[in-house]
Amino acid sequence: MKSLLLNIFKGRVVSPYWILLIDLVLVSNSFIIAFILRLNLLLPNYSFLSFFIGGSWVIFVYLLSFLIFGSYRGVIRHTNYSELKLLTSSYFSAFVTLLVLDVVLGYFQIKWFFIPRLALVFHFMIALFLAISFRMLVKETYEFLTKKKDTENAFIYGAGDLGLIAYEAINNDKTSRYEIVGFIDDDPSKWNMSMHSVPVYKWKRALEIGEAKSIKTIILAISDITIDQKHQISDECLKKGWKLKVMPTVGNWVNGISNPNQIRDIRIEDLLGRDEIKLNQKSIADGLSGKTILVSGAAGSIGSEIVRQLLKFPVKNILMVDQAESALYDLQQELLLSYYDSPFTVIVADITNKNRVQSIFEKYHPDLIFHAAAYKHVPLMERFPYEAISVNVGGTKILADLSVAYGIDKFIMVSTDKAVNPTNVMGASKRICEIYIQSLAQSDSVKTSFITTRFGNVLGSNGSVVPLFKKQIERGGPVTVTHPDITRYFMTIPEACQLVLEAGFMGKGGEIFVFDMGEPVKIDDLAKEMIRMAGLKLGEDIEIVYTGLREGEKLYEELLASKENTMPTHHNKIMIGKVRPQVYEYVNAKISYLLQSINNDNEELIVKQMKDIVPEFLSQNSIYSSLDLKMAE
Ligand SMILES: NC(=O)c1ccc[n+]([C@@H]2O[C@H](COP(=O)([O-])OP(=O)(O)OC[C@H]3O[C@@H](n4cnc5c(N)ncnc54)[C@H](O)[C@@H]3O)[C@@H](O)[C@H]2O)c1
């Protein structure tokens, strides 16, 4: 029987005209019942003709109302509150119309419409009751037949809007593996209440009853939650052996659709991120509106996030420039899914090829440039200084010079904390870029406003420590940490890119904006936390191995935003670095000479020249440390 019913339900959705017919049958049957009730079962005392005419009027008026309201068009098995509201409105309108007809025609003593008014009231109540009951019966039968199997019990943490969206998405998706058996909320007014017939608990109570309810998962569905709260919830879940999942906030849904596939594992980024950044949306929107924006390094971690952030504004076109063809293709596919009607152009190009870059400027005439193309890996650039100079310095110079030549409005460069008192080739190459674009900004004849943004590590970027640890943990270890005391400042990629946008529309030009990176994180603690989050025990399931500092690596990164070396701005997380700009002619001559010397294939000479331009560049853990000694002598 069950499988027969299931087959019926699995078939195509019933035509709305069948639903209309069923509703009319219910309306006519209700009319008979209402009459019988009104006349105390004395139907024979009533003329059959009057009964027939009255009944026809009722069916006609109700039919008209159903057609006007379209209350028969919903898919019965998915009837929801708004469809019930529509249904009630259509019944009520028909009832009121019949009452008015009864009064008006009665007043003119037109006999062919005679229905006792009480019978009309009875009829309305019975017919509506039957129509709602019919829908509920079909819905419940469908729910019963398609009840999910092999599900795991879960609580949703958050009985607000996002929690309810998560609940509905899970409940409506018959393939979802969660069975929601409770909500958790910190608001006492919601405790002991229920939402969608599911009880709401306080966190403490949920922890007590979780075992009895066979809870396996907690789904975090709150938008305003502090990092400390997330930590506490994560710790308790680990103790209980529950999985902690996250329902992303509305702005982060893939394709803008709420569905249970969006629910993901909690990530270390969720626990290390900081409280949400408030952006000056108006000044950014004014600055971006109708503009063509070139993003270099668009396929990279920072560049791609800048593109995603830019797409939220009414821009004219985003030119996504990168030499990494496959990564650019992947980004294009992602954007076509989420922002298919947004204006972006994918351009495979190498920024060290001047002719190529010039032809892009010539063709698209960009108004703004976000420059995030770079080589960034410290140990690799230590071994290949040629590449660091060619891409980081050469590429930046080409883009910056063309920006001046083409009168671009703004050039916003992404720099790094490694450029501060650099100890490696990569950091020094970025410092040279900063010096160059700052010197360009000094000239009165230059229309372009050049802005530098400096920040520390971003969580989860390509080749960074978080994806590396993740892979090592998945493989069963060991997790490699270079030094037990090494610390780094971290930001999430969206946080850093939001600040890049904000800083881009803050300055007049020539500034180096430095971001507040919060407190430094011990990499050893990060590794331990990620091991714990994976449900593993350090020393039993997995080991941490200390491999020694790598070439050019510092134990502690410089504090970017101290009171001594920065000045405040109106944004509490953005400061202006106190860095004295240098004279363009002098800087340009030195950098041009450096760029020529990379053709000589003499790495020591290249690094020596870098140290000449950046006197504070003292190599650490590097074969170039000897150069510092020689230069000191
Ligand atoms: N990732 C971080 O933690 C972090 C933190 C602070 C600052 N930054 C800075 O941000 C910038 C970008 O870093 P990322 O993490 O996005 O790196 P990434 O490696 O993910 O991205 C860099 C992109 O630049 C592209 N690129 C390199 N050379 C190019 C060339 N010649 N022509 C065109 N495209 C080229 C690469 O293909 C890549 O897609 C770097 O300057 C880095 O120092 C990064």
Tab-separated table of N, CA and C in Angstrom, residues 165-166 168-178 219 245-248 252-255 257-265 267:
chain	number	residue	atom	x	y	z
A	165	ILE	N	15.786	29.604	8.091
A	165	ILE	CA	16.085	29.334	6.670
A	165	ILE	C	16.789	27.978	6.567
A	166	ALA	N	17.747	27.748	7.477
A	166	ALA	CA	18.484	26.475	7.453
A	166	ALA	C	17.503	25.325	7.681
A	168	GLU	N	14.254	25.189	7.077
A	168	GLU	CA	13.380	24.946	5.921
A	168	GLU	C	14.138	24.300	4.768
A	169	ALA	N	15.389	24.768	4.570
A	169	ALA	CA	16.194	24.199	3.478
A	169	ALA	C	16.415	22.703	3.728
A	170	ILE	N	16.695	22.348	4.976
A	170	ILE	CA	16.948	20.936	5.301
A	170	ILE	C	15.658	20.128	5.191
A	171	ASN	N	14.595	20.705	5.719
A	171	ASN	CA	13.329	19.981	5.758
A	171	ASN	C	12.740	19.756	4.363
A	172	ASN	N	12.920	20.754	3.502
A	172	ASN	CA	12.331	20.630	2.165
A	172	ASN	C	13.158	19.748	1.244
A	173	ASP	N	14.411	19.494	1.641
A	173	ASP	CA	15.270	18.683	0.781
A	173	ASP	C	15.243	17.232	1.270
A	174	LYS	N	14.562	16.380	0.525
A	174	LYS	CA	14.376	14.997	0.979
A	174	LYS	C	15.679	14.205	0.942
A	175	THR	N	16.720	14.767	0.292
A	175	THR	CA	17.990	14.035	0.250
A	175	THR	C	18.922	14.468	1.385
A	176	SER	N	18.518	15.521	2.122
A	176	SER	CA	19.399	15.999	3.194
A	176	SER	C	19.500	14.937	4.289
A	177	ARG	N	20.712	14.831	4.889
A	177	ARG	CA	20.890	13.742	5.859
A	177	ARG	C	20.620	14.176	7.287
A	178	TYR	N	20.169	15.432	7.476
A	178	TYR	CA	19.935	15.886	8.846
A	178	TYR	C	18.459	15.778	9.229
A	219	ILE	N	24.449	22.581	13.832
A	219	ILE	CA	24.582	23.457	12.660
A	219	ILE	C	24.495	24.905	13.147
A	245	LYS	N	28.937	22.213	12.163
A	245	LYS	CA	28.797	22.673	10.772
A	245	LYS	C	28.355	24.133	10.791
A	246	VAL	N	28.477	24.775	9.640
A	246	VAL	CA	28.126	26.189	9.561
A	246	VAL	C	27.182	26.425	8.385
A	247	MET	N	26.101	27.136	8.655
A	247	MET	CA	25.237	27.610	7.564
A	247	MET	C	25.728	29.011	7.218
A	248	PRO	N	26.274	29.217	6.006
A	248	PRO	CA	26.807	30.547	5.681
A	248	PRO	C	25.712	31.603	5.707
A	252	ASN	N	26.737	34.967	1.475
A	252	ASN	CA	27.779	34.008	1.073
A	252	ASN	C	27.228	32.743	0.434
A	253	TRP	N	25.907	32.698	0.140
A	253	TRP	CA	25.371	31.497	-0.487
A	253	TRP	C	25.813	31.402	-1.928
A	254	VAL	N	26.198	30.219	-2.340
A	254	VAL	CA	26.545	30.015	-3.738
A	254	VAL	C	25.256	30.164	-4.539
A	255	ASN	N	25.280	30.954	-5.586
A	255	ASN	CA	24.119	31.229	-6.450
A	255	ASN	C	22.997	31.951	-5.718
A	257	ILE	N	21.253	30.957	-3.312
A	257	ILE	CA	20.140	30.053	-2.989
A	257	ILE	C	20.428	29.360	-1.662
A	258	SER	N	19.378	29.284	-0.801
A	258	SER	CA	19.582	28.546	0.448
A	258	SER	C	19.325	27.081	0.160
A	259	ASN	N	20.317	26.265	0.331
A	259	ASN	CA	20.068	24.828	0.250
A	259	ASN	C	21.036	24.106	1.162
A	260	PRO	N	20.659	22.902	1.615
A	260	PRO	CA	21.470	22.254	2.651
A	260	PRO	C	22.900	21.962	2.199
A	261	ASN	N	23.136	21.962	0.877
A	261	ASN	CA	24.514	21.721	0.423
A	261	ASN	C	25.442	22.869	0.785
A	262	GLN	N	24.848	24.000	1.136
A	262	GLN	CA	25.691	25.135	1.533
A	262	GLN	C	26.257	24.917	2.938
A	263	ILE	N	25.637	24.023	3.689
A	263	ILE	CA	26.107	23.796	5.063
A	263	ILE	C	27.462	23.100	4.985
A	264	ARG	N	28.454	23.707	5.637
A	264	ARG	CA	29.817	23.177	5.500
A	264	ARG	C	30.443	22.955	6.870
A	265	ASP	N	31.579	22.226	6.872
A	265	ASP	CA	32.316	22.020	8.115
A	265	ASP	C	32.815	23.357	8.646
A	267	ARG	N	35.568	25.823	9.809
A	267	ARG	CA	36.968	25.888	9.397
A	267	ARG	C	37.746	26.677	10.430
